Amino acid sequence: MAGLAQMESLPPAYIAHLKAILLSSQYPYTYSPYDKWSNGYKDWSNLETLGECKEFHDNENGWTFLQGNSVEQGELWGGCMEVLEFMKSTKYWPN
């Protein structure tokens, strides 16, 4: 949801992506890499920069795959890191 909250600071391509994937009937959806990327958002506790992205960089290489070129199979567990932190020490944290 952070991307929706920072909509005014994101490039037009991000807004077009959201509209296409959520509101259109295009199937299958082709998810292409963006022309620029940012490594997150500025400090949310600073009201002067609230909602602003960190510096954008040109995406010269397209996709970057971090796990090599092999095909893997199994269960995937993950999500928003902040929400996972909130879940620690609760009945919802996995064993």
GROMACS .gro file of C-alpha atoms in nm:
model
   95
    1MET     CA    1   0.000   0.000   0.000
    2ALA     CA    2   0.297   0.232   0.035
    3GLY     CA    3   0.305   0.276  -0.343
    4LEU     CA    4  -0.053   0.399  -0.340
    5ALA     CA    5   0.018   0.645  -0.059
    6GLN     CA    6   0.313   0.791  -0.253
    7MET     CA    7   0.132   0.810  -0.586
    8GLU     CA    8   0.214   1.179  -0.642
    9SER     CA    9   0.588   1.107  -0.616
   10LEU     CA   10   0.593   0.810  -0.854
   11PRO     CA   11   0.654   0.819  -1.229
   12PRO     CA   12   0.351   0.810  -1.465
   13ALA     CA   13   0.451   0.456  -1.571
   14TYR     CA   14   0.369   0.330  -1.220
   15ILE     CA   15   0.020   0.481  -1.230
   16ALA     CA   16  -0.037   0.334  -1.577
   17HIS     CA   17   0.076  -0.007  -1.447
   18LEU     CA   18  -0.168   0.005  -1.154
   19LYS     CA   19  -0.458   0.108  -1.376
   20ALA     CA   20  -0.379  -0.164  -1.630
   21ILE     CA   21  -0.338  -0.446  -1.380
   22LEU     CA   22  -0.629  -0.350  -1.153
   23LEU     CA   23  -0.886  -0.192  -1.383
   24SER     CA   24  -0.841  -0.339  -1.730
   25SER     CA   25  -0.936  -0.675  -1.869
   26GLN     CA   26  -0.598  -0.724  -2.035
   27TYR     CA   27  -0.502  -1.088  -1.989
   28PRO     CA   28  -0.234  -1.202  -1.969
   29TYR     CA   29  -0.080  -0.884  -1.836
   30THR     CA   30   0.275  -0.816  -1.953
   31TYR     CA   31   0.475  -0.681  -1.662
   32SER     CA   32   0.766  -0.484  -1.807
   33PRO     CA   33   1.053  -0.328  -1.613
   34TYR     CA   34   1.031   0.044  -1.541
   35ASP     CA   35   1.265   0.297  -1.701
   36LYS     CA   36   1.367   0.428  -1.358
   37TRP     CA   37   1.385   0.285  -1.006
   38SER     CA   38   1.417   0.416  -0.651
   39ASN     CA   39   1.542   0.246  -0.340
   40GLY     CA   40   1.237   0.331  -0.134
   41TYR     CA   41   1.089   0.636   0.029
   42LYS     CA   42   1.228   0.924   0.230
   43ASP     CA   43   1.188   0.920   0.609
   44TRP     CA   44   0.816   0.910   0.682
   45SER     CA   45   0.866   1.086   1.016
   46ASN     CA   46   0.977   1.404   0.833
   47LEU     CA   47   0.652   1.579   0.738
   48GLU     CA   48   0.832   1.803   0.486
   49THR     CA   49   0.925   1.505   0.266
   50LEU     CA   50   0.637   1.272   0.354
   51GLY     CA   51   0.538   1.068   0.051
   52GLU     CA   52   0.848   1.151  -0.151
   53CYS     CA   53   1.066   0.883  -0.308
   54LYS     CA   54   1.440   0.862  -0.272
   55GLU     CA   55   1.647   0.955  -0.578
   56PHE     CA   56   1.546   0.780  -0.902
   57HIS     CA   57   1.807   0.597  -1.110
   58ASP     CA   58   1.798   0.492  -1.474
   59ASN     CA   59   1.715   0.126  -1.521
   60GLU     CA   60   1.969   0.053  -1.793
   61ASN     CA   61   1.968  -0.326  -1.759
   62GLY     CA   62   1.598  -0.409  -1.735
   63TRP     CA   63   1.524  -0.698  -1.502
   64THR     CA   64   1.788  -0.822  -1.259
   65PHE     CA   65   1.741  -1.180  -1.142
   66LEU     CA   66   1.913  -1.245  -0.812
   67GLN     CA   67   1.865  -1.620  -0.788
   68GLY     CA   68   2.046  -1.741  -1.097
   69ASN     CA   69   1.892  -1.922  -1.391
   70SER     CA   70   1.770  -2.246  -1.235
   71VAL     CA   71   1.403  -2.329  -1.184
   72GLU     CA   72   1.305  -2.385  -0.821
   73GLN     CA   73   0.991  -2.529  -0.667
   74GLY     CA   74   0.853  -2.502  -0.315
   75GLU     CA   75   0.654  -2.288  -0.076
   76LEU     CA   76   0.709  -1.913  -0.059
   77TRP     CA   77   0.637  -1.716   0.255
   78GLY     CA   78   0.682  -1.344   0.281
   79GLY     CA   79   0.518  -1.007   0.276
   80CYS     CA   80   0.554  -0.653   0.398
   81MET     CA   81   0.844  -0.644   0.645
   82GLU     CA   82   0.667  -0.400   0.876
   83VAL     CA   83   0.361  -0.624   0.899
   84LEU     CA   84   0.581  -0.928   0.963
   85GLU     CA   85   0.751  -0.736   1.246
   86PHE     CA   86   0.409  -0.657   1.397
   87MET     CA   87   0.319  -1.028   1.389
   88LYS     CA   88   0.614  -1.142   1.600
   89SER     CA   89   0.512  -1.282   1.938
   90THR     CA   90   0.151  -1.321   1.826
   91LYS     CA   91  -0.050  -1.631   1.750
   92TYR     CA   92  -0.016  -1.548   1.378
   93TRP     CA   93   0.363  -1.589   1.366
   94PRO     CA   94   0.451  -1.925   1.205
   95ASN     CA   95   0.608  -2.199   1.419
   0.00000   0.00000   0.00000
